[in-house]
Short mmCIF file of C-alpha atoms and ligand atoms in Angstrom, two decimals:
data_model
loop_
_atom_site.label_atom_id
_atom_site.label_comp_id
_atom_site.label_asym_id
_atom_site.label_seq_id
_atom_site.Cartn_x
_atom_site.Cartn_y
_atom_site.Cartn_z
CA MET W 14 24.30 5.80 -18.46
CA THR W 15 22.64 6.81 -15.18
CA GLU W 16 24.30 5.86 -11.89
CA SER W 17 25.81 2.41 -12.20
CA ILE W 18 28.17 -0.16 -10.74
CA THR W 19 30.68 -2.40 -12.45
CA ILE W 20 31.32 -5.97 -11.32
CA THR W 21 34.26 -8.09 -12.35
CA ASP W 22 34.51 -11.86 -12.21
CA ASN W 23 38.11 -12.30 -11.14
CA ARG W 24 38.10 -15.88 -12.39
CA SER W 25 37.63 -14.74 -16.00
CA GLY W 26 38.56 -11.06 -15.74
CA GLU W 27 35.22 -10.26 -17.39
CA SER W 28 33.41 -7.09 -16.22
CA LEU W 29 29.85 -5.87 -16.49
CA GLU W 30 28.41 -2.41 -15.86
CA ILE W 31 24.94 -2.48 -14.27
CA PRO W 32 22.66 0.58 -13.90
CA ILE W 33 21.29 1.53 -10.49
CA VAL W 34 17.54 1.99 -11.05
CA ASN W 35 15.07 3.08 -8.31
CA GLY W 36 17.74 2.37 -5.71
CA GLY W 37 18.51 -1.15 -6.87
CA VAL W 38 20.48 -3.26 -9.33
CA ALA W 39 18.83 -6.10 -11.24
CA ALA W 40 20.00 -9.54 -10.15
CA ALA W 41 19.20 -10.77 -13.67
CA ASP W 42 22.09 -8.62 -14.92
CA TRP W 43 24.44 -10.09 -12.30
CA SER W 44 23.44 -13.58 -13.42
CA LYS W 45 24.61 -12.83 -16.99
CA LEU W 46 28.16 -12.54 -15.66
CA LEU W 47 27.80 -14.95 -12.76
CA PRO W 48 25.59 -17.86 -13.89
CA GLY W 49 25.10 -20.30 -10.98
CA VAL W 50 26.57 -17.89 -8.42
CA TRP W 51 23.74 -16.93 -6.04
CA PHE W 52 23.49 -13.96 -3.70
CA TYR W 53 23.32 -15.34 -0.20
CA ASP W 54 20.97 -13.12 1.80
CA PRO W 55 19.13 -15.03 4.59
CA GLY W 56 16.32 -12.89 6.06
CA PHE W 57 16.51 -10.75 2.90
CA MET W 58 18.51 -8.11 4.79
CA SER W 59 19.77 -6.53 1.55
CA THR W 60 17.33 -7.82 -1.05
CA ALA W 61 14.46 -6.02 -2.78
CA ALA W 62 11.89 -8.68 -3.63
CA CYS W 63 9.73 -6.43 -5.79
CA GLU W 64 8.98 -2.92 -7.00
CA SER W 65 6.08 -1.32 -5.18
CA SER W 66 4.31 2.05 -5.13
CA ILE W 67 2.15 1.42 -2.06
CA THR W 68 4.21 2.37 1.01
CA TYR W 69 7.46 4.26 1.46
CA LEU W 70 9.70 3.88 4.52
CA ASP W 71 12.87 5.74 5.39
CA GLY W 72 14.35 3.85 8.33
CA GLU W 73 17.04 6.38 9.16
CA ALA W 74 14.70 9.39 9.07
CA GLY W 75 11.72 7.53 10.56
CA ILE W 76 9.42 8.30 7.63
CA LEU W 77 6.29 6.29 6.72
CA ARG W 78 3.99 7.28 3.81
CA TYR W 79 1.03 5.44 2.29
CA ARG W 80 0.85 6.28 -1.44
CA GLY W 81 2.91 9.41 -0.69
CA TYR W 82 0.76 10.69 2.19
CA PRO W 83 2.66 11.04 5.52
CA ILE W 84 1.33 8.72 8.22
CA GLU W 85 1.10 11.67 10.63
CA GLN W 86 -1.43 13.43 8.35
CA LEU W 87 -3.46 10.27 7.70
CA ALA W 88 -3.62 9.48 11.43
CA ALA W 89 -4.81 13.02 12.17
CA GLU W 90 -7.21 13.55 9.24
CA SER W 91 -8.32 10.21 7.79
CA THR W 92 -10.17 7.03 8.78
CA TYR W 93 -9.18 3.39 8.41
CA LEU W 94 -11.68 2.73 5.62
CA GLU W 95 -10.47 5.76 3.68
CA VAL W 96 -6.86 4.61 4.13
CA ALA W 97 -7.80 1.09 3.02
CA TYR W 98 -9.31 2.61 -0.15
CA LEU W 99 -6.12 4.66 -0.66
CA LEU W 100 -3.85 1.64 -0.26
CA LEU W 101 -5.95 -0.49 -2.62
CA ASN W 102 -6.68 2.12 -5.30
CA GLY W 103 -3.68 4.44 -5.08
CA GLU W 104 -5.74 7.62 -4.60
CA LEU W 105 -7.94 9.08 -1.87
CA PRO W 106 -11.65 8.58 -2.73
CA ASN W 107 -13.95 11.48 -3.59
CA ALA W 108 -17.24 11.73 -1.68
CA SER W 109 -19.27 9.42 -3.93
CA GLU W 110 -16.46 6.85 -4.20
CA PHE W 111 -16.09 6.86 -0.41
CA ASP W 112 -19.83 6.51 0.19
CA GLU W 113 -19.95 3.54 -2.19
CA TRP W 114 -16.89 1.95 -0.54
CA LYS W 115 -18.32 2.38 2.98
CA HIS W 116 -21.64 0.90 1.83
CA GLU W 117 -19.91 -2.11 0.23
CA ILE W 118 -17.87 -2.80 3.38
CA THR W 119 -20.83 -2.28 5.71
CA TYR W 120 -22.97 -4.77 3.78
CA HIS W 121 -20.32 -7.47 3.63
CA THR W 122 -19.60 -7.73 7.37
CA PHE W 123 -21.76 -10.83 7.88
CA ILE W 124 -20.15 -14.28 7.78
CA HIS W 125 -21.88 -17.46 6.62
CA GLU W 126 -23.64 -19.06 9.56
CA ASN W 127 -21.72 -22.29 8.99
CA VAL W 128 -18.41 -20.42 9.47
CA ARG W 129 -19.49 -19.66 13.01
CA LYS W 130 -21.81 -22.48 13.98
CA ARG W 131 -19.92 -25.37 12.42
CA PHE W 132 -16.35 -24.08 12.06
CA LEU W 133 -15.49 -21.59 14.79
CA ASP W 134 -17.65 -23.39 17.34
CA GLY W 135 -15.68 -26.55 16.59
CA PHE W 136 -12.51 -25.23 18.22
CA HIS W 137 -11.34 -26.29 21.66
CA TYR W 138 -12.68 -24.07 24.45
CA ASP W 139 -9.29 -22.40 25.05
CA ALA W 140 -8.26 -21.95 21.41
CA HIS W 141 -6.08 -18.84 20.83
CA PRO W 142 -8.17 -16.34 18.83
CA MET W 143 -5.30 -15.72 16.39
CA GLY W 144 -5.14 -19.43 15.59
CA MET W 145 -8.91 -19.34 15.05
CA LEU W 146 -8.63 -16.27 12.80
CA VAL W 147 -5.87 -17.77 10.63
CA SER W 148 -7.96 -20.91 10.17
CA ALA W 149 -11.24 -19.09 9.58
CA VAL W 150 -9.75 -16.88 6.87
CA ALA W 151 -8.46 -19.96 5.06
CA ALA W 152 -11.88 -21.59 5.51
CA LEU W 153 -13.55 -18.63 3.78
CA SER W 154 -11.85 -19.73 0.54
CA THR W 155 -14.22 -22.75 0.56
CA PHE W 156 -17.33 -20.55 0.76
CA TYR W 157 -16.70 -18.48 -2.37
CA SER W 158 -16.32 -20.60 -5.49
CA ASP W 159 -15.29 -17.53 -7.55
CA ALA W 160 -12.36 -16.78 -5.21
CA LYS W 161 -9.96 -18.41 -7.66
CA ASP W 162 -10.98 -16.03 -10.49
CA ILE W 163 -8.13 -13.76 -9.46
CA PHE W 164 -7.81 -12.13 -12.89
CA ASP W 165 -11.50 -11.22 -13.05
CA GLU W 166 -11.61 -7.59 -11.81
CA GLU W 167 -15.17 -7.86 -10.47
CA SER W 168 -14.51 -11.12 -8.61
CA ARG W 169 -11.20 -9.79 -7.26
CA HIS W 170 -12.92 -6.65 -5.94
CA LYS W 171 -15.63 -8.77 -4.31
CA GLN W 172 -13.08 -10.95 -2.49
CA VAL W 173 -11.08 -7.91 -1.37
CA THR W 174 -14.25 -6.26 -0.03
CA ARG W 175 -15.34 -9.46 1.73
CA LEU W 176 -11.97 -9.95 3.43
CA ILE W 177 -11.68 -6.38 4.72
CA ALA W 178 -15.32 -6.35 5.85
CA LYS W 179 -15.30 -9.77 7.53
CA MET W 180 -12.01 -9.63 9.44
CA PRO W 181 -13.58 -7.71 12.38
CA THR W 182 -16.54 -10.10 12.45
CA LEU W 183 -14.27 -13.17 12.49
CA ALA W 184 -12.01 -11.53 15.08
CA ALA W 185 -14.86 -10.67 17.42
CA ALA W 186 -16.45 -14.10 16.89
CA ALA W 187 -13.18 -15.76 17.95
CA HIS W 188 -13.06 -13.61 21.07
CA ARG W 189 -16.68 -14.24 22.01
CA PHE W 190 -16.14 -17.98 21.57
CA SER W 191 -13.03 -17.90 23.78
CA VAL W 192 -14.89 -16.20 26.63
CA GLY W 193 -18.07 -18.22 26.26
CA MET W 194 -20.20 -15.26 25.19
CA PRO W 195 -22.84 -15.42 22.44
CA PHE W 196 -21.84 -14.26 18.95
CA VAL W 197 -22.87 -10.64 18.20
CA TYR W 198 -24.07 -9.87 14.69
CA PRO W 199 -22.68 -6.78 12.90
CA ASP W 200 -24.56 -3.52 13.47
CA ASN W 201 -24.71 -1.76 10.11
CA SER W 202 -25.58 1.57 11.73
CA LEU W 203 -22.07 1.78 13.26
CA ASP W 204 -18.78 2.70 11.58
CA PHE W 205 -15.97 0.18 11.05
CA ALA W 206 -14.28 0.50 14.46
CA GLY W 207 -17.53 1.09 16.33
CA ASN W 208 -19.11 -2.03 14.81
CA PHE W 209 -16.06 -4.09 15.82
CA LEU W 210 -16.29 -2.83 19.41
CA SER W 211 -20.02 -3.63 19.43
CA MET W 212 -19.35 -7.21 18.23
CA MET W 213 -16.67 -7.48 20.92
CA TRP W 214 -18.44 -6.03 23.95
CA LYS W 215 -22.23 -5.99 23.44
CA VAL W 216 -24.03 -8.01 26.14
CA ALA W 217 -27.77 -7.64 26.76
CA GLU W 218 -28.26 -3.98 25.82
CA PRO W 219 -30.32 -3.50 22.63
CA ARG W 220 -27.50 -1.48 21.02
CA PHE W 221 -23.84 -1.05 22.01
CA GLU W 222 -22.10 2.25 21.35
CA ALA W 223 -18.48 2.52 22.47
CA ASP W 224 -17.02 5.74 23.90
CA PRO W 225 -16.24 7.90 20.83
CA VAL W 226 -12.72 8.56 22.15
CA LEU W 227 -12.03 4.82 22.20
CA THR W 228 -13.64 4.28 18.79
CA ARG W 229 -11.51 7.04 17.26
CA ALA W 230 -8.37 5.76 19.02
CA LEU W 231 -8.94 2.27 17.64
CA ASP W 232 -9.58 3.62 14.15
CA ILE W 233 -6.27 5.53 14.27
CA LEU W 234 -4.50 2.38 15.47
CA PHE W 235 -6.02 0.58 12.47
CA ILE W 236 -4.64 3.33 10.20
CA LEU W 237 -1.17 2.96 11.71
CA HIS W 238 -1.19 -0.82 11.27
CA ALA W 239 -2.68 -0.87 7.75
CA ASP W 240 0.54 -1.39 5.79
CA HIS W 241 4.31 -1.43 6.16
CA GLU W 242 5.82 -2.38 2.77
CA GLN W 243 7.67 -5.73 2.63
CA ASN W 244 7.37 -6.86 6.26
CA CYS W 245 7.36 -10.57 7.04
CA SER W 246 3.59 -11.11 6.69
CA THR W 247 3.27 -9.02 3.53
CA SER W 248 6.17 -10.95 2.05
CA ALA W 249 4.27 -14.15 2.90
CA MET W 250 1.23 -12.68 1.12
CA ARG W 251 3.31 -11.99 -1.95
CA VAL W 252 5.01 -15.39 -1.96
CA VAL W 253 1.74 -17.30 -1.67
CA GLY W 254 0.00 -14.86 -4.03
CA SER W 255 2.73 -15.43 -6.63
CA SER W 256 1.55 -19.05 -6.97
CA HIS W 257 -1.85 -17.59 -7.99
CA SER W 258 -3.50 -18.99 -4.90
CA ASP W 259 -6.87 -17.46 -3.97
CA PRO W 260 -6.77 -14.30 -1.79
CA TYR W 261 -8.27 -16.02 1.27
CA SER W 262 -5.52 -18.67 1.34
CA ALA W 263 -2.85 -16.01 0.77
CA THR W 264 -4.31 -13.82 3.53
CA ALA W 265 -4.36 -16.80 5.90
CA ALA W 266 -0.65 -17.34 5.16
CA ALA W 267 0.06 -13.68 5.87
CA ALA W 268 -1.89 -13.82 9.13
CA ALA W 269 0.04 -16.95 10.11
CA ALA W 270 3.31 -15.05 9.59
CA LEU W 271 2.00 -12.10 11.60
CA TYR W 272 1.22 -14.46 14.52
CA GLY W 273 4.91 -14.87 15.34
CA PRO W 274 6.31 -13.02 18.41
CA ARG W 275 9.04 -11.44 16.29
CA HIS W 276 6.31 -9.76 14.20
CA GLY W 277 2.68 -9.15 15.05
CA GLY W 278 2.85 -11.19 18.23
CA ALA W 279 5.22 -8.61 19.73
CA ASN W 280 2.49 -6.39 21.19
CA GLU W 281 1.32 -9.35 23.30
CA ALA W 282 4.95 -10.12 24.23
CA VAL W 283 5.48 -6.50 25.36
CA ILE W 284 2.72 -6.69 27.96
CA ARG W 285 3.98 -10.05 29.22
CA MET W 286 7.47 -8.53 29.49
CA LEU W 287 6.25 -5.40 31.34
CA SER W 288 4.18 -7.56 33.69
CA GLU W 289 7.21 -9.81 34.30
CA ILE W 290 9.31 -6.75 35.19
CA GLY W 291 6.55 -5.75 37.61
CA THR W 292 8.02 -2.68 39.32
CA LEU W 293 10.03 0.40 38.39
CA ASP W 294 12.91 -0.85 40.54
CA ASP W 295 13.13 -4.01 38.42
CA VAL W 296 13.51 -2.17 35.11
CA ALA W 297 17.27 -1.58 35.32
CA PRO W 298 18.04 -5.20 36.36
CA PHE W 299 15.84 -6.46 33.52
CA ILE W 300 17.69 -4.35 30.98
CA ALA W 301 20.99 -5.63 32.36
CA GLY W 302 19.66 -9.14 31.75
CA VAL W 303 18.72 -8.27 28.17
CA LYS W 304 22.20 -6.89 27.53
CA SER W 305 23.90 -9.89 29.09
CA GLY W 306 21.77 -12.23 27.05
CA SER W 307 20.30 -13.89 30.13
CA HIS W 308 16.91 -12.36 29.37
CA GLN W 309 14.70 -12.38 26.30
CA ARG W 310 15.03 -9.43 23.94
CA LEU W 311 13.38 -6.11 24.74
CA GLN W 312 9.98 -6.78 23.19
CA GLY W 313 8.60 -3.85 21.20
CA PHE W 314 12.13 -2.57 20.51
CA GLY W 315 14.15 -2.78 17.36
CA HIS W 316 13.19 -2.96 13.72
CA ARG W 317 14.67 -4.25 10.49
CA VAL W 318 14.08 -0.92 8.76
CA TYR W 319 13.61 1.78 11.40
CA LYS W 320 16.99 2.68 12.88
CA SER W 321 15.34 5.61 14.64
CA TYR W 322 12.05 6.06 16.49
CA ASP W 323 9.19 4.27 14.67
CA PRO W 324 6.93 7.18 13.61
CA ARG W 325 3.91 5.05 14.49
CA ALA W 326 5.13 4.62 18.07
CA LYS W 327 5.26 8.41 18.48
CA ILE W 328 1.61 8.72 17.42
CA ILE W 329 0.51 5.75 19.54
CA LYS W 330 2.16 7.27 22.60
CA LYS W 331 -0.05 10.36 22.15
CA ILE W 332 -3.18 8.26 21.65
CA ALA W 333 -2.39 6.44 24.91
CA ASP W 334 -2.87 9.63 26.93
CA GLU W 335 -6.31 10.22 25.35
CA VAL W 336 -7.41 6.62 25.94
CA PHE W 337 -6.20 6.60 29.55
CA GLU W 338 -8.32 9.73 30.15
CA VAL W 339 -11.32 7.48 29.52
CA THR W 340 -10.15 4.10 30.79
CA GLY W 341 -7.81 5.12 33.57
CA LYS W 342 -4.03 4.88 33.21
CA ASN W 343 -2.54 1.47 32.50
CA PRO W 344 -0.27 0.84 35.50
CA LEU W 345 2.31 -0.74 33.18
CA LEU W 346 2.76 2.62 31.39
CA ASP W 347 5.23 3.92 33.97
CA ILE W 348 7.32 0.76 33.58
CA ALA W 349 7.25 1.17 29.79
CA LEU W 350 8.29 4.82 30.02
CA LYS W 351 11.14 3.91 32.41
CA LEU W 352 12.25 1.09 30.12
CA GLU W 353 12.32 3.47 27.15
CA GLU W 354 14.16 6.15 29.12
CA ILE W 355 16.90 3.75 30.27
CA ALA W 356 17.22 1.92 26.93
CA LEU W 357 17.47 5.11 24.87
CA SER W 358 20.39 6.29 27.01
CA ASP W 359 22.21 2.96 27.01
CA ASP W 360 24.92 2.37 24.44
CA TYR W 361 23.89 -1.26 23.94
CA PHE W 362 20.62 -0.09 22.38
CA ILE W 363 21.97 3.12 20.86
CA SER W 364 24.82 1.31 19.08
CA ARG W 365 22.36 -1.20 17.69
CA LYS W 366 19.91 1.56 16.78
CA LEU W 367 17.15 -0.06 18.81
CA TYR W 368 14.14 2.17 19.41
CA PRO W 369 10.52 1.53 20.39
CA ASN W 370 8.54 0.16 17.46
CA VAL W 371 4.82 0.10 16.71
CA ASP W 372 4.27 -2.68 19.23
CA PHE W 373 5.85 -1.06 22.27
CA TYR W 374 2.91 1.13 23.31
CA SER W 375 -0.01 -0.31 21.34
CA GLY W 376 -0.47 -3.18 23.78
CA LEU W 377 -0.86 -0.77 26.70
CA ILE W 378 -3.80 0.83 24.91
CA TYR W 379 -5.40 -2.47 23.94
CA GLN W 380 -5.10 -3.72 27.52
CA ALA W 381 -6.58 -0.49 28.91
CA MET W 382 -9.47 -0.86 26.43
CA GLY W 383 -10.19 -4.29 27.89
CA PHE W 384 -8.86 -6.52 25.11
CA PRO W 385 -7.37 -9.79 26.39
CA LEU W 386 -3.68 -10.31 25.53
CA SER W 387 -4.50 -13.10 23.11
CA MET W 388 -6.50 -10.64 20.98
CA PHE W 389 -3.52 -8.34 20.38
CA PRO W 390 -2.16 -10.04 17.22
CA VAL W 391 -5.76 -10.26 15.99
CA LEU W 392 -6.04 -6.47 16.38
CA PHE W 393 -2.95 -6.18 14.17
CA ALA W 394 -4.35 -8.54 11.52
CA ILE W 395 -7.67 -6.71 11.09
CA PRO W 396 -6.19 -3.52 9.56
CA ARG W 397 -3.15 -5.16 7.97
CA THR W 398 -5.55 -7.05 5.72
CA ALA W 399 -5.89 -3.87 3.61
CA GLY W 400 -2.12 -3.71 3.14
CA TRP W 401 -1.80 -7.41 2.40
CA LEU W 402 -4.52 -7.17 -0.27
CA ALA W 403 -3.03 -4.00 -1.80
CA HIS W 404 0.28 -5.84 -2.28
CA TRP W 405 -1.53 -8.93 -3.55
CA GLN W 406 -3.31 -6.85 -6.20
CA GLU W 407 -0.04 -5.12 -7.10
CA LEU W 408 1.86 -8.37 -7.65
CA LEU W 409 -0.92 -9.65 -9.92
CA ASP W 410 -1.01 -6.37 -11.87
CA GLN W 411 2.79 -6.57 -12.21
CA ASP W 412 2.41 -10.10 -13.60
CA SER W 413 5.04 -11.14 -11.08
CA ARG W 414 6.78 -14.49 -11.53
CA ILE W 415 6.33 -17.25 -8.98
CA ALA W 416 8.55 -16.71 -5.92
CA ARG W 417 11.16 -19.44 -6.01
CA PRO W 418 14.53 -18.46 -4.47
CA ARG W 419 17.70 -20.57 -4.89
CA GLN W 420 19.97 -21.91 -2.11
CA LEU W 421 23.60 -22.55 -1.30
CA TYR W 422 23.75 -26.33 -0.91
CA ILE W 423 26.01 -27.35 1.97
CA GLY W 424 24.81 -30.95 2.39
CA HIS W 425 26.35 -34.34 1.48
CA ASP W 426 27.78 -35.09 -1.95
CA VAL W 427 26.25 -38.09 -3.76
CA ARG W 428 26.40 -41.31 -1.71
CA ASN W 429 24.94 -44.84 -2.09
CA TYR W 430 22.06 -46.31 -0.13
CA VAL W 431 23.15 -48.61 2.76
CA PRO W 432 20.77 -51.51 3.49
CA LEU W 433 19.36 -51.55 7.03
CA GLY W 434 21.30 -54.68 7.98
CA SER W 435 24.57 -52.97 7.14
CA ARG W 436 24.06 -49.75 9.14
C1 SDX G 597 6.77 -5.52 13.61
O1 SDX G 597 9.06 -5.40 9.23
C2 SDX G 597 8.12 -4.67 9.66
O2 SDX G 597 7.81 -3.63 9.11
C3 SDX G 597 7.36 -5.21 10.86
C4 SDX G 597 6.32 -4.27 11.46
C5 SDX G 597 5.16 -4.06 10.55
O3 SDX G 597 4.49 -3.04 10.66
O4 SDX G 597 4.85 -5.00 9.76
O5 SDX G 597 6.92 -3.01 11.74
C6 SDX G 597 5.75 -4.83 12.78
O6 SDX G 597 6.94 -6.70 13.48
C7 SDX G 597 7.63 -4.71 14.54
C8 SDX G 597 8.71 -5.56 15.27
C9 SDX G 597 8.05 -6.26 16.45
N1 SDX G 597 8.99 -7.23 17.06
C10 SDX G 597 9.54 -7.02 18.24
O7 SDX G 597 9.41 -5.99 18.90
C11 SDX G 597 10.36 -8.20 18.77
C12 SDX G 597 11.69 -7.69 19.29
N2 SDX G 597 12.49 -7.17 18.18
C13 SDX G 597 13.46 -8.04 17.60
O8 SDX G 597 13.32 -9.40 17.69
C14 SDX G 597 14.10 -7.50 16.33
O9 SDX G 597 14.43 -6.20 16.56
C15 SDX G 597 13.34 -7.59 15.01
C16 SDX G 597 12.86 -8.97 14.77
C17 SDX G 597 12.19 -6.64 15.02
C18 SDX G 597 14.29 -7.17 13.91
O10 SDX G 597 15.30 -8.10 13.87
P1 SDX G 597 16.57 -7.96 12.87
O11 SDX G 597 16.41 -6.79 11.96
O12 SDX G 597 16.83 -9.30 12.26
O13 SDX G 597 17.72 -7.54 13.83
P2 SDX G 597 18.73 -8.55 14.49
O14 SDX G 597 17.96 -9.66 15.13
O15 SDX G 597 19.78 -8.87 13.49
O16 SDX G 597 19.36 -7.65 15.69
C19 SDX G 597 20.47 -6.82 15.45
C20 SDX G 597 21.15 -6.70 16.80
C21 SDX G 597 21.44 -8.04 17.47
O17 SDX G 597 22.51 -7.85 18.36
P3 SDX G 597 23.97 -8.44 17.95
O18 SDX G 597 23.77 -9.88 17.54
O19 SDX G 597 24.44 -7.59 16.81
O20 SDX G 597 24.81 -8.30 19.19
O21 SDX G 597 20.27 -6.02 17.73
C22 SDX G 597 19.91 -6.92 18.77
C23 SDX G 597 20.23 -8.31 18.30
O22 SDX G 597 20.52 -9.16 19.41
N3 SDX G 597 18.48 -6.75 18.99
C24 SDX G 597 17.92 -6.63 20.18
C25 SDX G 597 16.56 -6.41 19.91
N4 SDX G 597 16.34 -6.41 18.60
C26 SDX G 597 17.55 -6.62 18.03
N5 SDX G 597 18.42 -6.67 21.42
C27 SDX G 597 17.52 -6.51 22.43
N6 SDX G 597 16.20 -6.29 22.25
C28 SDX G 597 15.68 -6.24 21.00
N7 SDX G 597 14.39 -6.01 20.85
#
């Protein structure tokens, strides 16, 4: 037998040898020896929920690969749309495949007029754009009657293409609504990131073309945020997808999970934290507060998997310098650098293996590019849609069972109803 473990139930003395396969042991084998004894693992700290071939992480070594390709190479050589194709199809596209893919995405960027005029415009004037995006993605499920044909390859491909293509349009529409600006239609002559920036910033000029340095920087940020194996939002995608819900509803659930400040909302929380700190002199006292528990956590630090520097944060830090060349330096950068310098030399953070994660520097770039804070989780959701959909496709192809974990019941034993008059 290959590598294995043996477990013994001390109540019966029975033992069972279980093989270690792909770094895991099958819970189904445990259950043969331990029927009705569940593995208690809140937060899934030590649980593999699936087998996947999409993304590989090594938290100790700080490695991230999409379909085997190192993130550093993809960030330097590729584009978001090419990476989306890779995540979804498992291989990099050849020239004709890539041209067809780009054409499909480009010609699916429009949203139904009723999505904007009757749905998005129905929100309150100060609605948070991420709340609007989560809702609008779910609403899309009502516009495509074939969305539920999830085992029809052609329909599935159409929904996947629509979702990836329309996320920037929905995102920009939510922003324009929140600032009282008119909706900007997609410009099919621009690339993915350039079209998004046009829909975000175009005013009265006949055509908006962003600075190519900013367009490229945003496209690389989209690459870095495209997937990250079984993170909270992707797990939500897989749980909802396992019920065979349509991909729009599953993507809305994933976006809702991403909205949380512990996850995709962290980049917004980082800027609020840096602004709260305010000056370089206040960095050390703030960190003391974090350590004593009197302050919030260090936003943008720590990670369930990375116990070393998040490889994405290293790349983002380099992009920041290029962006600031164009936009001017974000004054909060010096506070961020000081925070990192102090934290990485402090045993509290070292002992807990807390390093900057993908969110620590990304917000500085978004802010310097003019995005309002409330758009930061939206900027995370746009590219992560490719990863969510790649995992959704994978779970369907694996014929995964419906996600339905067990529990350890710690509530009351049976008891009889007490009439109101006797309570
Ligand atoms: C993302 O999973 C992914 O891949 C996510 C993501 C992706 O691409 O999808 O990488 C994107 O979500 C990045 C993370 C963004 N979130 C933040 O930056 C928010 C701040 N970080 C933390 O809340 C926290 O680090 C988490 C949520 C990211 C991870 O939490 P864990 O793994 O459950 O760790 P934990 O809460 O058990 O913390 C372990 C210890 C605790 O101390 P002790 O109780 O042992 O004394 O470390 C401490 C925590 O208090 N700790 C922190 C801290 N993060 C953990 N202390 C101060 N500041 C922090 N940021």
